[in-house]
C-alpha positions as a Markdown table, in Angstrom:
| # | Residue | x | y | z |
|---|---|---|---|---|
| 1 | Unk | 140.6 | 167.2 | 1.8 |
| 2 | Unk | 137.4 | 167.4 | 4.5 |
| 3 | Unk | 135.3 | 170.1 | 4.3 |
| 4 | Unk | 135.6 | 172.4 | 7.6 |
| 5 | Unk | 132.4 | 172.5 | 9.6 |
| 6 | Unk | 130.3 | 175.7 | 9.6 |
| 7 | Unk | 129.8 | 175.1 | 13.4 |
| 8 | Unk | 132.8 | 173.6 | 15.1 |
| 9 | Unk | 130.9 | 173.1 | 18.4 |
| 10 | Unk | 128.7 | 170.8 | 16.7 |
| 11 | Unk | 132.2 | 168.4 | 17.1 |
| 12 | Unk | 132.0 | 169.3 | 20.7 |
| 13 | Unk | 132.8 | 166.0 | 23.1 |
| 14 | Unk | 129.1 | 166.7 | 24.8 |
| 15 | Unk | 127.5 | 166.5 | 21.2 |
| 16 | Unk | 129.5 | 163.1 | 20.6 |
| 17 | Unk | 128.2 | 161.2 | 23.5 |
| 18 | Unk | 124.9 | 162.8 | 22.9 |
| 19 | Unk | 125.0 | 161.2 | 19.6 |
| 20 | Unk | 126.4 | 158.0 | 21.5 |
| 21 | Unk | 123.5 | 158.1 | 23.8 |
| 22 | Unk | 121.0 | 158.6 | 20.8 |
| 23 | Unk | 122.5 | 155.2 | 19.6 |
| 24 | Unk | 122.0 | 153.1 | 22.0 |
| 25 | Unk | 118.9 | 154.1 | 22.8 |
| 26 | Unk | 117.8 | 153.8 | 18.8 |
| 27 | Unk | 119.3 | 150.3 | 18.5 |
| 28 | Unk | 117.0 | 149.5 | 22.2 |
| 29 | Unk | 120.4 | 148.2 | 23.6 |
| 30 | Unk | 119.7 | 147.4 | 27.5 |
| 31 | Unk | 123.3 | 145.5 | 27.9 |
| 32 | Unk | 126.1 | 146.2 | 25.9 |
| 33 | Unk | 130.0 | 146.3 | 26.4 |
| 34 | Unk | 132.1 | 149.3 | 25.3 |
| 35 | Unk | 135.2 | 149.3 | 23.2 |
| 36 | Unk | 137.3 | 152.5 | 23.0 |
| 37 | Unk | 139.9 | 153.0 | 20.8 |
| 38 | Unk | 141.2 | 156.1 | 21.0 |
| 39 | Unk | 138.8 | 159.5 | 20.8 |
| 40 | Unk | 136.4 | 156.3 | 21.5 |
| 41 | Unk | 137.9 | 156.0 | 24.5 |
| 42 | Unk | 137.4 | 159.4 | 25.9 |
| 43 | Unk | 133.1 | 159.4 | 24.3 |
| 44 | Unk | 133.1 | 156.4 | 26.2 |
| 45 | Unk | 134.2 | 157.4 | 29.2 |
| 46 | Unk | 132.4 | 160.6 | 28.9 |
| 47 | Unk | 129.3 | 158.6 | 28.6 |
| 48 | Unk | 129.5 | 156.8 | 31.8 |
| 49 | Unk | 130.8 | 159.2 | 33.6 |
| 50 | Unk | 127.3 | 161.2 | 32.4 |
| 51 | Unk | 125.0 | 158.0 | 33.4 |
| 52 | Unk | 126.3 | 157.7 | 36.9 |
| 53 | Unk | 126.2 | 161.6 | 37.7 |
| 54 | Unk | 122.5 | 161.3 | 37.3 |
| 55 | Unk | 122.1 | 159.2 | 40.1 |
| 56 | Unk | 120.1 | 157.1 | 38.8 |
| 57 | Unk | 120.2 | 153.7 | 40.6 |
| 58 | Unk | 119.5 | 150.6 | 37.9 |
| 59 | Unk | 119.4 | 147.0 | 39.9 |
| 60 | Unk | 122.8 | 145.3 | 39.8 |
| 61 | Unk | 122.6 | 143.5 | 36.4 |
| 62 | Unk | 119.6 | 144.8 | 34.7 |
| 63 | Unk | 120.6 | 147.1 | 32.1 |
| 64 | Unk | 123.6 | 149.6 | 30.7 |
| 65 | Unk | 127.0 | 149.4 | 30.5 |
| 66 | Unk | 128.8 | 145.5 | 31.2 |
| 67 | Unk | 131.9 | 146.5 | 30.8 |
| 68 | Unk | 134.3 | 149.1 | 29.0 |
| 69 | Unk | 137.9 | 148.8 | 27.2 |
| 70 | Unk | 139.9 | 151.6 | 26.9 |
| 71 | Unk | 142.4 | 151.4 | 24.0 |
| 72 | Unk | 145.2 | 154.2 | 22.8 |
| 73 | Unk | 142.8 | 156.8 | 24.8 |
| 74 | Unk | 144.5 | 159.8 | 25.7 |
| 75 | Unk | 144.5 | 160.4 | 29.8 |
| 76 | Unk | 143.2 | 164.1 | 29.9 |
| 77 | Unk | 140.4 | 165.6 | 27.7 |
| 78 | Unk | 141.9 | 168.8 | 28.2 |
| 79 | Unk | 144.9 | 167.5 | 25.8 |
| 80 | Unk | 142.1 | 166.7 | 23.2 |
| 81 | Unk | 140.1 | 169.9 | 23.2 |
| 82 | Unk | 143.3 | 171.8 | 23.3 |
């Protein structure tokens, strides 16, 4: 049996694509494709939903995101968190 986390908000959705961010930037990835499956899916597109609220204009081609697969992802987040 898991363990139960002291702090359930550090599971938070926001927390998970900050972690997702902290990755990429870690590994120096400037192109990458995203893949994903399930609970994936929804970090994922969490993620780039958060990179293209900031307005933040990169040259067609340059860097971030390529492309993104969504597999067995659920279609509301509310469902998730509920």
């Amino acid at each position: 049996k898991s363990s139960v986390p002291k702090d359930v908000n550090a599971y938070s959705i926001s927390k998970s694509v900050d972690d997702l961010e902290a990755v990429i930037k870690k590994l120096g990835l400037r192109r990458f494709h995203i893949y994903g499956q399930s609970f994936g899916g929804i970090l994922a597109f969490e993620y780039l939903k958060r990179v293209a609220e900031r307005n933040d204009p990169k040259p067609e081609g340059e860097e971030g995101c390529l492309s993104l697969i969504l597999s067995s992802t659920p279609t509301s987040v509310k469902i998730v968190e509920a």
